Amino acid sequence: MRQPLADAVADLQPALTTLARELHADPETAFEEVRAAGRIATLVAAEGVEAHVGVHGLDTAVRAEVGSDTGRTIAILAEYDALPGIGHACGHNIIAAAGVGAFLAAVSALTESDTDGRLVLLGTPAEEGHSGKEYMIRGGMLDGIDMAIMIHPFGYDIASHAWLGRRTLTATFHGVAAHASSQPFMGRNALDAASLAYQAMGLLRQQMAPSDRLHAVITDGGHRPSVIPETATLSIYVRSLLTDSLVDLSSRVDDILDGAALMTGCTVDRTWDVHPATLPIRNNQALATRWTDTQALRGRVAVPAGIVPDSLAASTDFGNVSQLVPAIHPMVKVSPSDVALHTAAFAEWAASPEATHAAVDSAAGLAQVALDILADDDLARAAREEFEAAGGTFSVVEELG
């Protein structure tokens, strides 16, 4: 299927370039990606495949599928939301073009073969600051899916890179207001509790793994110096490289909050995960190795895990997918390595010829991996066995609530 696939990608290149550039020029933020979803559905329909918008519980989610009911089912994911203020500074326009191109190219090659199986395109909104994929999972997105694949633009070509799980927490301390000069002994200072908690989290970092992260801001600490604050609120992010350590670190933050409340005579209310938690990515090395092979065919050298430090890591809701089915999320070089994600500079590179070229290379690579999973029983078996050996499924709903 390799030559039909290469031909299909070459034919799609103009349309993919247009899609990437149009999304970049017209950014839409989380849950508002109406035009982006429409563009993707229109392109897929133009290639003869029916696409549905408003699926799995989200109005701007997209699904299309082709293939037989026998054999394996592979999902190719596409993101397309942008960041407020700086547009596609994470390059989701490139993710979308690569995912859509991979799906269409794989469909074209599949129809020329006798391979069984099904290909599914999943357009997933609201990755930035949210967890759209987890909402879609709860809406049945992964029902019947055997494996899932997607890419992310970056300053390196990496077959398998670390992504941290992330939980959010809002903690509000409640004390007793009093005049700060004449009757301070009648008060219980909620800002003191918040300050103690903030400092304790800073000290906890000494005992955290190098790749884990804990950061907070005090969003409310009173209004006048002459009044002892009755309430104070912290907004906290907890991140970790592994699911077990994410749970453990969350527990230690809970202990810090309780301790700060006890020391100051306050109480504390907390709300974990207003939006569902995002989990660490579990990179499947059997599939990542195959991805590396596909990129070599395109003249790209995808470095293996560990070359770029795990501490250079962010978070993504694709982690939730990877904890439920074997999956990969390779990184594709679109910019110099010293250009950081989520910056105006990276947004410029996401519209560059280098980026659109990377989208086409990625489309070919993802399509080849998808077809290999369908056709290669040994590869599929190795990927599944590796996934089970790593602990099997981990569900946000079941494990974190």
mmCIF file of C-alpha atoms in Angstrom:
data_model
loop_
_atom_site.group_PDB
_atom_site.id
_atom_site.type_symbol
_atom_site.label_atom_id
_atom_site.label_comp_id
_atom_site.label_asym_id
_atom_site.label_seq_id
_atom_site.Cartn_x
_atom_site.Cartn_y
_atom_site.Cartn_z
ATOM 1 C CA MET A 1 0.000 0.000 0.000
ATOM 2 C CA ARG A 2 3.038 2.291 0.246
ATOM 3 C CA GLN A 3 2.989 3.654 -3.308
ATOM 4 C CA PRO A 4 -0.791 4.281 -3.466
ATOM 5 C CA LEU A 5 -0.417 6.056 -0.153
ATOM 6 C CA ALA A 6 2.411 8.268 -1.394
ATOM 7 C CA ASP A 7 0.376 9.133 -4.486
ATOM 8 C CA ALA A 8 -2.678 9.992 -2.396
ATOM 9 C CA VAL A 9 -0.671 12.288 -0.109
ATOM 10 C CA ALA A 10 0.837 14.068 -3.108
ATOM 11 C CA ASP A 11 -2.633 14.639 -4.549
ATOM 12 C CA LEU A 12 -3.880 16.000 -1.205
ATOM 13 C CA GLN A 13 -0.964 18.375 -0.611
ATOM 14 C CA PRO A 14 -2.633 21.525 -2.054
ATOM 15 C CA ALA A 15 -5.824 20.972 -0.060
ATOM 16 C CA LEU A 16 -3.915 20.278 3.156
ATOM 17 C CA THR A 17 -1.794 23.379 2.708
ATOM 18 C CA THR A 18 -4.937 25.449 2.203
ATOM 19 C CA LEU A 19 -6.594 23.937 5.270
ATOM 20 C CA ALA A 20 -3.575 24.640 7.489
ATOM 21 C CA ARG A 21 -3.325 28.231 6.308
ATOM 22 C CA GLU A 22 -7.058 28.958 6.567
ATOM 23 C CA LEU A 23 -7.231 27.612 10.118
ATOM 24 C CA HIS A 24 -4.184 29.676 11.065
ATOM 25 C CA ALA A 25 -5.690 32.846 9.609
ATOM 26 C CA ASP A 26 -9.028 32.296 11.359
ATOM 27 C CA PRO A 27 -8.282 31.025 14.887
ATOM 28 C CA GLU A 28 -11.097 29.891 17.166
ATOM 29 C CA THR A 29 -10.705 29.067 20.845
ATOM 30 C CA ALA A 30 -11.924 26.070 22.849
ATOM 31 C CA PHE A 31 -15.505 24.935 22.196
ATOM 32 C CA GLU A 32 -15.948 27.755 19.628
ATOM 33 C CA GLU A 33 -14.332 26.040 16.602
ATOM 34 C CA VAL A 34 -17.420 26.260 14.385
ATOM 35 C CA ARG A 35 -15.676 27.368 11.199
ATOM 36 C CA ALA A 36 -12.742 25.004 11.708
ATOM 37 C CA ALA A 37 -15.043 22.018 12.105
ATOM 38 C CA GLY A 38 -16.960 23.110 9.017
ATOM 39 C CA ARG A 39 -13.793 23.404 6.936
ATOM 40 C CA ILE A 40 -12.686 19.924 7.933
ATOM 41 C CA ALA A 41 -16.079 18.377 7.217
ATOM 42 C CA THR A 42 -16.208 20.130 3.838
ATOM 43 C CA LEU A 43 -12.769 18.867 2.814
ATOM 44 C CA VAL A 44 -13.563 15.310 3.877
ATOM 45 C CA ALA A 45 -16.888 15.416 2.015
ATOM 46 C CA ALA A 46 -15.145 16.743 -1.103
ATOM 47 C CA GLU A 47 -13.086 13.535 -1.098
ATOM 48 C CA GLY A 48 -16.242 11.439 -1.052
ATOM 49 C CA VAL A 49 -16.459 10.615 2.667
ATOM 50 C CA GLU A 50 -19.389 11.678 4.818
ATOM 51 C CA ALA A 51 -18.386 13.685 7.888
ATOM 52 C CA HIS A 52 -20.582 14.452 10.886
ATOM 53 C CA VAL A 53 -20.225 17.608 13.007
ATOM 54 C CA GLY A 54 -21.536 17.723 16.560
ATOM 55 C CA VAL A 55 -20.707 14.230 17.794
ATOM 56 C CA HIS A 56 -19.821 12.566 21.104
ATOM 57 C CA GLY A 57 -21.335 15.374 23.125
ATOM 58 C CA LEU A 58 -19.494 18.367 21.631
ATOM 59 C CA ASP A 59 -20.985 20.727 19.057
ATOM 60 C CA THR A 60 -17.681 21.311 17.254
ATOM 61 C CA ALA A 61 -16.427 17.714 17.214
ATOM 62 C CA VAL A 62 -16.111 15.893 13.876
ATOM 63 C CA ARG A 63 -16.279 12.197 12.970
ATOM 64 C CA ALA A 64 -15.877 10.356 9.679
ATOM 65 C CA GLU A 65 -15.222 6.670 9.088
ATOM 66 C CA VAL A 66 -14.628 4.205 6.274
ATOM 67 C CA GLY A 67 -13.958 0.485 6.142
ATOM 68 C CA SER A 68 -15.285 -2.922 7.040
ATOM 69 C CA ASP A 69 -16.752 -4.238 10.265
ATOM 70 C CA THR A 70 -14.137 -6.998 10.313
ATOM 71 C CA GLY A 71 -10.576 -6.368 11.390
ATOM 72 C CA ARG A 72 -9.183 -3.627 13.618
ATOM 73 C CA THR A 73 -10.395 -0.041 13.958
ATOM 74 C CA ILE A 74 -7.855 2.795 14.022
ATOM 75 C CA ALA A 75 -8.639 6.378 15.057
ATOM 76 C CA ILE A 76 -6.677 9.293 13.616
ATOM 77 C CA LEU A 77 -7.157 12.422 15.708
ATOM 78 C CA ALA A 78 -7.106 16.074 14.683
ATOM 79 C CA GLU A 79 -7.082 19.171 16.901
ATOM 80 C CA TYR A 80 -7.945 22.668 15.675
ATOM 81 C CA ASP A 81 -8.575 25.003 18.625
ATOM 82 C CA ALA A 82 -6.365 28.055 19.125
ATOM 83 C CA LEU A 83 -5.096 30.034 22.095
ATOM 84 C CA PRO A 84 -6.709 33.303 23.195
ATOM 85 C CA GLY A 85 -4.748 36.290 21.972
ATOM 86 C CA ILE A 86 -1.950 34.467 20.123
ATOM 87 C CA GLY A 87 -3.884 32.186 17.795
ATOM 88 C CA HIS A 88 -2.268 28.939 16.663
ATOM 89 C CA ALA A 89 0.774 29.286 18.905
ATOM 90 C CA CYS A 90 0.609 25.546 19.558
ATOM 91 C CA GLY A 91 0.230 24.682 15.885
ATOM 92 C CA HIS A 92 -3.126 22.946 15.998
ATOM 93 C CA ASN A 93 -3.709 24.036 12.412
ATOM 94 C CA ILE A 94 -0.866 21.666 11.509
ATOM 95 C CA ILE A 95 -2.327 18.885 13.655
ATOM 96 C CA ALA A 96 -5.626 19.262 11.812
ATOM 97 C CA ALA A 97 -4.068 19.194 8.357
ATOM 98 C CA ALA A 98 -1.932 16.176 9.233
ATOM 99 C CA GLY A 99 -4.814 14.225 10.759
ATOM 100 C CA VAL A 100 -7.275 14.952 7.967
ATOM 101 C CA GLY A 101 -4.647 14.230 5.324
ATOM 102 C CA ALA A 102 -3.665 10.966 6.989
ATOM 103 C CA PHE A 103 -7.261 9.815 7.138
ATOM 104 C CA LEU A 104 -8.029 10.660 3.516
ATOM 105 C CA ALA A 105 -4.775 9.204 2.200
ATOM 106 C CA ALA A 106 -5.224 6.010 4.200
ATOM 107 C CA VAL A 107 -8.806 5.668 2.986
ATOM 108 C CA SER A 108 -7.651 6.055 -0.609
ATOM 109 C CA ALA A 109 -4.934 3.411 -0.198
ATOM 110 C CA LEU A 110 -7.221 1.074 1.755
ATOM 111 C CA THR A 111 -9.774 0.993 -1.046
ATOM 112 C CA GLU A 112 -7.064 -0.297 -3.393
ATOM 113 C CA SER A 113 -6.160 -3.180 -1.092
ATOM 114 C CA ASP A 114 -7.881 -6.243 0.316
ATOM 115 C CA THR A 115 -7.112 -5.323 3.926
ATOM 116 C CA ASP A 116 -9.928 -5.534 6.464
ATOM 117 C CA GLY A 117 -10.523 -2.901 9.080
ATOM 118 C CA ARG A 118 -11.932 0.546 9.721
ATOM 119 C CA LEU A 119 -10.389 4.025 9.712
ATOM 120 C CA VAL A 120 -11.962 6.740 11.848
ATOM 121 C CA LEU A 121 -11.211 10.462 11.777
ATOM 122 C CA LEU A 122 -11.928 12.195 15.084
ATOM 123 C CA GLY A 123 -11.862 15.985 15.132
ATOM 124 C CA THR A 124 -11.364 16.887 18.789
ATOM 125 C CA PRO A 125 -12.069 20.425 20.062
ATOM 126 C CA ALA A 126 -10.930 22.212 23.189
ATOM 127 C CA GLU A 127 -7.495 20.853 24.028
ATOM 128 C CA GLU A 128 -6.086 24.205 25.117
ATOM 129 C CA GLY A 129 -6.841 24.709 28.789
ATOM 130 C CA HIS A 130 -9.592 22.131 28.695
ATOM 131 C CA SER A 131 -10.061 18.417 28.105
ATOM 132 C CA GLY A 132 -12.315 18.046 25.092
ATOM 133 C CA LYS A 133 -11.144 14.508 24.388
ATOM 134 C CA GLU A 134 -12.212 13.340 27.848
ATOM 135 C CA TYR A 135 -15.686 14.757 27.258
ATOM 136 C CA MET A 136 -15.766 12.926 23.916
ATOM 137 C CA ILE A 137 -14.553 9.715 25.570
ATOM 138 C CA ARG A 138 -17.521 9.957 27.930
ATOM 139 C CA GLY A 139 -19.666 10.450 24.847
ATOM 140 C CA GLY A 140 -18.486 7.165 23.292
ATOM 141 C CA MET A 141 -15.598 8.403 21.137
ATOM 142 C CA LEU A 142 -13.423 5.354 21.778
ATOM 143 C CA ASP A 143 -16.156 2.727 21.662
ATOM 144 C CA GLY A 144 -14.896 0.055 19.278
ATOM 145 C CA ILE A 145 -11.540 1.799 18.731
ATOM 146 C CA ASP A 146 -8.473 -0.454 18.962
ATOM 147 C CA MET A 147 -5.679 2.128 18.662
ATOM 148 C CA ALA A 148 -5.309 5.892 18.223
ATOM 149 C CA ILE A 149 -2.669 8.099 16.609
ATOM 150 C CA MET A 150 -1.943 11.796 16.069
ATOM 151 C CA ILE A 151 0.989 14.230 15.856
ATOM 152 C CA HIS A 152 1.986 17.540 17.428
ATOM 153 C CA PRO A 153 4.262 20.239 15.954
ATOM 154 C CA PHE A 154 7.412 21.145 17.869
ATOM 155 C CA GLY A 155 11.008 22.254 17.485
ATOM 156 C CA TYR A 156 12.241 18.660 17.133
ATOM 157 C CA ASP A 157 11.259 15.456 15.352
ATOM 158 C CA ILE A 158 10.615 13.046 18.235
ATOM 159 C CA ALA A 159 9.053 9.617 17.973
ATOM 160 C CA SER A 160 8.093 9.340 21.631
ATOM 161 C CA HIS A 161 8.108 12.289 24.016
ATOM 162 C CA ALA A 162 6.922 12.846 27.578
ATOM 163 C CA TRP A 163 3.659 14.667 28.261
ATOM 164 C CA LEU A 164 2.554 15.302 31.804
ATOM 165 C CA GLY A 165 -0.807 14.604 33.338
ATOM 166 C CA ARG A 166 -2.483 17.724 34.714
ATOM 167 C CA ARG A 167 -5.073 18.324 37.390
ATOM 168 C CA THR A 168 -6.519 21.703 38.347
ATOM 169 C CA LEU A 169 -7.535 22.729 41.838
ATOM 170 C CA THR A 170 -9.260 25.757 43.335
ATOM 171 C CA ALA A 171 -8.842 26.066 47.108
ATOM 172 C CA THR A 172 -10.617 28.717 49.190
ATOM 173 C CA PHE A 173 -9.663 29.309 52.821
ATOM 174 C CA HIS A 174 -12.304 30.689 55.180
ATOM 175 C CA GLY A 175 -11.320 32.632 58.280
ATOM 176 C CA VAL A 176 -12.846 35.387 60.408
ATOM 177 C CA ALA A 177 -12.687 39.063 59.482
ATOM 178 C CA ALA A 178 -11.501 41.606 62.044
ATOM 179 C CA HIS A 179 -9.969 45.062 62.259
ATOM 180 C CA ALA A 180 -6.278 44.523 61.560
ATOM 181 C CA SER A 181 -5.184 47.192 64.081
ATOM 182 C CA SER A 182 -7.621 47.444 66.962
ATOM 183 C CA GLN A 183 -8.836 43.832 67.194
ATOM 184 C CA PRO A 184 -6.537 41.506 65.203
ATOM 185 C CA PHE A 185 -6.806 38.855 67.922
ATOM 186 C CA MET A 186 -10.475 38.416 67.014
ATOM 187 C CA GLY A 187 -9.662 37.398 63.446
ATOM 188 C CA ARG A 188 -8.546 34.264 61.621
ATOM 189 C CA ASN A 189 -6.461 35.293 58.630
ATOM 190 C CA ALA A 190 -7.406 33.394 55.447
ATOM 191 C CA LEU A 191 -4.579 35.076 53.529
ATOM 192 C CA ASP A 192 -2.093 33.673 56.042
ATOM 193 C CA ALA A 193 -3.469 30.209 55.314
ATOM 194 C CA ALA A 194 -3.164 30.744 51.559
ATOM 195 C CA SER A 195 0.385 32.084 51.978
ATOM 196 C CA LEU A 196 1.412 29.107 54.101
ATOM 197 C CA ALA A 197 -0.013 26.719 51.526
ATOM 198 C CA TYR A 198 1.805 28.547 48.714
ATOM 199 C CA GLN A 199 5.128 28.374 50.566
ATOM 200 C CA ALA A 200 4.619 24.722 51.483
ATOM 201 C CA MET A 201 4.070 23.824 47.838
ATOM 202 C CA GLY A 202 7.320 25.573 47.017
ATOM 203 C CA LEU A 203 9.124 23.464 49.609
ATOM 204 C CA LEU A 204 7.450 20.298 48.322
ATOM 205 C CA ARG A 205 9.179 20.833 44.963
ATOM 206 C CA GLN A 206 12.436 19.705 46.573
ATOM 207 C CA GLN A 207 10.961 16.216 46.983
ATOM 208 C CA MET A 208 9.246 16.036 43.591
ATOM 209 C CA ALA A 209 10.542 14.143 40.563
ATOM 210 C CA PRO A 210 12.377 16.476 38.146
ATOM 211 C CA SER A 211 9.691 16.108 35.489
ATOM 212 C CA ASP A 212 6.775 16.873 37.834
ATOM 213 C CA ARG A 213 5.353 20.370 38.171
ATOM 214 C CA LEU A 214 3.344 22.260 40.789
ATOM 215 C CA HIS A 215 2.361 25.898 40.307
ATOM 216 C CA ALA A 216 -0.178 28.221 41.893
ATOM 217 C CA VAL A 217 -1.405 31.807 42.110
ATOM 218 C CA ILE A 218 -3.363 33.541 44.844
ATOM 219 C CA THR A 219 -6.384 34.917 43.008
ATOM 220 C CA ASP A 220 -8.064 36.515 46.021
ATOM 221 C CA GLY A 221 -6.373 37.628 49.229
ATOM 222 C CA GLY A 222 -8.519 40.432 50.635
ATOM 223 C CA HIS A 223 -9.305 44.009 49.681
ATOM 224 C CA ARG A 224 -7.878 46.386 52.327
ATOM 225 C CA PRO A 225 -4.824 46.069 54.572
ATOM 226 C CA SER A 226 -6.892 47.266 57.525
ATOM 227 C CA VAL A 227 -9.214 44.254 57.348
ATOM 228 C CA ILE A 228 -8.002 40.743 58.164
ATOM 229 C CA PRO A 229 -9.050 38.735 55.086
ATOM 230 C CA GLU A 230 -12.016 36.469 55.704
ATOM 231 C CA THR A 231 -11.400 34.474 52.491
ATOM 232 C CA ALA A 232 -8.442 33.784 50.231
ATOM 233 C CA THR A 233 -8.326 31.626 47.118
ATOM 234 C CA LEU A 234 -5.578 29.693 45.347
ATOM 235 C CA SER A 235 -5.669 28.384 41.784
ATOM 236 C CA ILE A 236 -3.330 25.401 41.471
ATOM 237 C CA TYR A 237 -2.038 23.134 38.694
ATOM 238 C CA VAL A 238 -0.634 19.701 39.572
ATOM 239 C CA ARG A 239 1.335 17.901 36.842
ATOM 240 C CA SER A 240 3.148 14.569 36.790
ATOM 241 C CA LEU A 241 4.768 12.197 34.325
ATOM 242 C CA LEU A 242 2.954 9.068 35.567
ATOM 243 C CA THR A 243 -0.617 8.372 36.602
ATOM 244 C CA ASP A 244 0.405 6.930 39.979
ATOM 245 C CA SER A 245 2.584 9.906 40.843
ATOM 246 C CA LEU A 246 -0.160 12.296 39.687
ATOM 247 C CA VAL A 247 -2.514 10.708 42.218
ATOM 248 C CA ASP A 248 0.160 10.797 44.935
ATOM 249 C CA LEU A 249 1.131 14.413 44.291
ATOM 250 C CA SER A 250 -2.534 15.420 44.387
ATOM 251 C CA SER A 251 -2.855 13.775 47.802
ATOM 252 C CA ARG A 252 0.169 15.653 49.121
ATOM 253 C CA VAL A 253 -1.311 18.971 47.963
ATOM 254 C CA ASP A 254 -4.516 18.086 49.814
ATOM 255 C CA ASP A 255 -2.435 17.500 52.956
ATOM 256 C CA ILE A 256 -0.760 20.904 52.534
ATOM 257 C CA LEU A 257 -4.119 22.651 52.322
ATOM 258 C CA ASP A 258 -5.412 20.881 55.418
ATOM 259 C CA GLY A 259 -2.211 21.713 57.314
ATOM 260 C CA ALA A 260 -2.338 25.399 56.380
ATOM 261 C CA ALA A 261 -5.956 25.592 57.504
ATOM 262 C CA LEU A 262 -5.119 23.898 60.810
ATOM 263 C CA MET A 263 -2.178 26.190 61.541
ATOM 264 C CA THR A 264 -4.232 29.346 61.039
ATOM 265 C CA GLY A 265 -7.523 28.271 62.558
ATOM 266 C CA CYS A 266 -9.244 28.455 59.176
ATOM 267 C CA THR A 267 -11.217 25.994 57.108
ATOM 268 C CA VAL A 268 -10.655 25.149 53.457
ATOM 269 C CA ASP A 269 -12.965 24.220 50.575
ATOM 270 C CA ARG A 270 -11.498 22.713 47.434
ATOM 271 C CA THR A 271 -12.706 21.874 43.948
ATOM 272 C CA TRP A 272 -10.628 19.480 41.871
ATOM 273 C CA ASP A 273 -10.879 19.418 38.082
ATOM 274 C CA VAL A 274 -13.660 21.771 37.021
ATOM 275 C CA HIS A 275 -12.756 20.359 33.633
ATOM 276 C CA PRO A 276 -11.722 16.687 33.707
ATOM 277 C CA ALA A 277 -8.087 15.953 34.442
ATOM 278 C CA THR A 278 -5.685 15.289 31.593
ATOM 279 C CA LEU A 279 -3.488 12.228 32.029
ATOM 280 C CA PRO A 280 0.157 11.559 31.123
ATOM 281 C CA ILE A 281 0.687 10.163 27.640
ATOM 282 C CA ARG A 282 1.575 6.478 27.562
ATOM 283 C CA ASN A 283 3.638 6.259 24.387
ATOM 284 C CA ASN A 284 3.434 2.879 22.700
ATOM 285 C CA GLN A 285 6.978 2.036 21.595
ATOM 286 C CA ALA A 286 5.957 -0.645 19.084
ATOM 287 C CA LEU A 287 3.919 1.965 17.201
ATOM 288 C CA ALA A 288 6.516 4.707 17.768
ATOM 289 C CA THR A 289 9.178 2.555 16.128
ATOM 290 C CA ARG A 290 6.949 2.137 13.090
ATOM 291 C CA TRP A 291 6.411 5.908 13.033
ATOM 292 C CA THR A 292 10.181 6.398 12.951
ATOM 293 C CA ASP A 293 10.357 4.125 9.905
ATOM 294 C CA THR A 294 7.692 6.147 8.084
ATOM 295 C CA GLN A 295 9.536 9.403 8.718
ATOM 296 C CA ALA A 296 12.795 7.982 7.406
ATOM 297 C CA LEU A 297 10.972 7.430 4.119
ATOM 298 C CA ARG A 298 10.227 11.173 4.072
ATOM 299 C CA GLY A 299 13.807 12.154 4.909
ATOM 300 C CA ARG A 300 13.096 12.945 8.565
ATOM 301 C CA VAL A 301 15.072 11.519 11.480
ATOM 302 C CA ALA A 302 12.737 11.096 14.444
ATOM 303 C CA VAL A 303 14.831 10.882 17.589
ATOM 304 C CA PRO A 304 13.791 8.230 20.140
ATOM 305 C CA ALA A 305 12.574 8.753 23.689
ATOM 306 C CA GLY A 306 15.056 10.233 26.141
ATOM 307 C CA ILE A 307 17.125 12.352 23.755
ATOM 308 C CA VAL A 308 15.064 15.451 24.545
ATOM 309 C CA PRO A 309 14.685 15.644 28.366
ATOM 310 C CA ASP A 310 11.386 14.582 29.929
ATOM 311 C CA SER A 311 11.436 17.821 31.919
ATOM 312 C CA LEU A 312 10.721 19.684 28.650
ATOM 313 C CA ALA A 313 7.089 18.671 28.760
ATOM 314 C CA ALA A 314 3.576 20.121 28.771
ATOM 315 C CA SER A 315 0.142 18.495 29.100
ATOM 316 C CA THR A 316 -2.508 17.313 26.647
ATOM 317 C CA ASP A 317 -5.853 15.553 26.810
ATOM 318 C CA PHE A 318 -4.538 12.962 24.340
ATOM 319 C CA GLY A 319 -3.031 11.410 27.454
ATOM 320 C CA ASN A 320 -6.546 10.285 28.395
ATOM 321 C CA VAL A 321 -6.824 8.493 25.057
ATOM 322 C CA SER A 322 -3.431 6.819 25.444
ATOM 323 C CA GLN A 323 -4.408 5.405 28.841
ATOM 324 C CA LEU A 324 -7.394 3.604 27.274
ATOM 325 C CA VAL A 325 -5.982 2.279 23.975
ATOM 326 C CA PRO A 326 -2.466 1.844 22.522
ATOM 327 C CA ALA A 327 -1.486 5.203 21.056
ATOM 328 C CA ILE A 328 1.265 7.488 19.791
ATOM 329 C CA HIS A 329 1.665 11.255 19.788
ATOM 330 C CA PRO A 330 4.968 11.962 17.987
ATOM 331 C CA MET A 331 6.380 15.458 17.646
ATOM 332 C CA VAL A 332 7.185 16.956 14.247
ATOM 333 C CA LYS A 333 9.716 19.714 13.677
ATOM 334 C CA VAL A 334 8.208 22.902 12.246
ATOM 335 C CA SER A 335 10.447 25.518 13.883
ATOM 336 C CA PRO A 336 13.958 26.010 15.245
ATOM 337 C CA SER A 337 14.458 24.182 18.539
ATOM 338 C CA ASP A 338 14.800 27.417 20.529
ATOM 339 C CA VAL A 339 11.263 28.583 19.645
ATOM 340 C CA ALA A 340 8.877 27.731 22.480
ATOM 341 C CA LEU A 341 5.315 26.521 22.155
ATOM 342 C CA HIS A 342 2.578 28.967 23.160
ATOM 343 C CA THR A 343 4.500 32.018 21.962
ATOM 344 C CA ALA A 344 3.858 34.514 19.195
ATOM 345 C CA ALA A 345 7.052 33.301 17.526
ATOM 346 C CA PHE A 346 5.768 29.734 17.310
ATOM 347 C CA ALA A 347 2.466 31.011 15.911
ATOM 348 C CA GLU A 348 4.445 32.570 13.053
ATOM 349 C CA TRP A 349 6.254 29.311 12.372
ATOM 350 C CA ALA A 350 2.911 27.444 12.337
ATOM 351 C CA ALA A 351 2.075 29.349 9.140
ATOM 352 C CA SER A 352 5.453 28.802 7.498
ATOM 353 C CA PRO A 353 6.269 26.604 4.488
ATOM 354 C CA GLU A 354 8.244 24.402 6.898
ATOM 355 C CA ALA A 355 5.074 23.797 8.895
ATOM 356 C CA THR A 356 2.871 22.922 5.945
ATOM 357 C CA HIS A 357 5.600 20.626 4.644
ATOM 358 C CA ALA A 358 5.671 18.959 8.070
ATOM 359 C CA ALA A 359 1.884 18.513 7.917
ATOM 360 C CA VAL A 360 2.201 16.635 4.632
ATOM 361 C CA ASP A 361 5.050 14.452 5.919
ATOM 362 C CA SER A 362 3.000 13.739 9.033
ATOM 363 C CA ALA A 363 -0.073 12.877 7.014
ATOM 364 C CA ALA A 364 1.947 10.291 5.128
ATOM 365 C CA GLY A 365 3.472 8.935 8.324
ATOM 366 C CA LEU A 366 0.219 8.626 10.248
ATOM 367 C CA ALA A 367 -1.516 7.058 7.270
ATOM 368 C CA GLN A 368 1.247 4.464 6.918
ATOM 369 C CA VAL A 369 1.137 3.599 10.624
ATOM 370 C CA ALA A 370 -2.660 3.258 10.462
ATOM 371 C CA LEU A 371 -2.506 0.947 7.460
ATOM 372 C CA ASP A 372 0.324 -1.070 9.017
ATOM 373 C CA ILE A 373 -1.773 -1.631 12.149
ATOM 374 C CA LEU A 374 -4.635 -2.886 10.009
ATOM 375 C CA ALA A 375 -2.467 -5.152 7.857
ATOM 376 C CA ASP A 376 0.282 -6.312 10.235
ATOM 377 C CA ASP A 377 -0.988 -8.723 12.887
ATOM 378 C CA ASP A 378 2.421 -8.926 14.562
ATOM 379 C CA LEU A 379 2.611 -5.148 14.966
ATOM 380 C CA ALA A 380 -0.914 -4.954 16.350
ATOM 381 C CA ARG A 381 -0.240 -7.803 18.768
ATOM 382 C CA ALA A 382 3.014 -6.237 19.988
ATOM 383 C CA ALA A 383 1.325 -2.887 20.558
ATOM 384 C CA ARG A 384 -1.527 -4.460 22.527
ATOM 385 C CA GLU A 385 0.789 -6.632 24.636
ATOM 386 C CA GLU A 386 2.962 -3.621 25.466
ATOM 387 C CA PHE A 387 -0.124 -1.643 26.501
ATOM 388 C CA GLU A 388 -1.359 -4.403 28.807
ATOM 389 C CA ALA A 389 2.110 -4.901 30.318
ATOM 390 C CA ALA A 390 2.181 -1.189 31.167
ATOM 391 C CA GLY A 391 -0.938 -1.583 33.301
ATOM 392 C CA GLY A 392 -3.860 -1.686 30.910
ATOM 393 C CA THR A 393 -6.566 0.954 31.038
ATOM 394 C CA PHE A 394 -6.625 3.912 33.429
ATOM 395 C CA SER A 395 -9.867 5.893 33.413
ATOM 396 C CA VAL A 396 -10.205 9.451 34.737
ATOM 397 C CA VAL A 397 -13.766 8.738 35.814
ATOM 398 C CA GLU A 398 -12.910 5.543 37.673
ATOM 399 C CA GLU A 399 -9.592 6.596 39.197
ATOM 400 C CA LEU A 400 -9.973 10.337 39.860
ATOM 401 C CA GLY A 401 -13.735 10.858 39.922
#
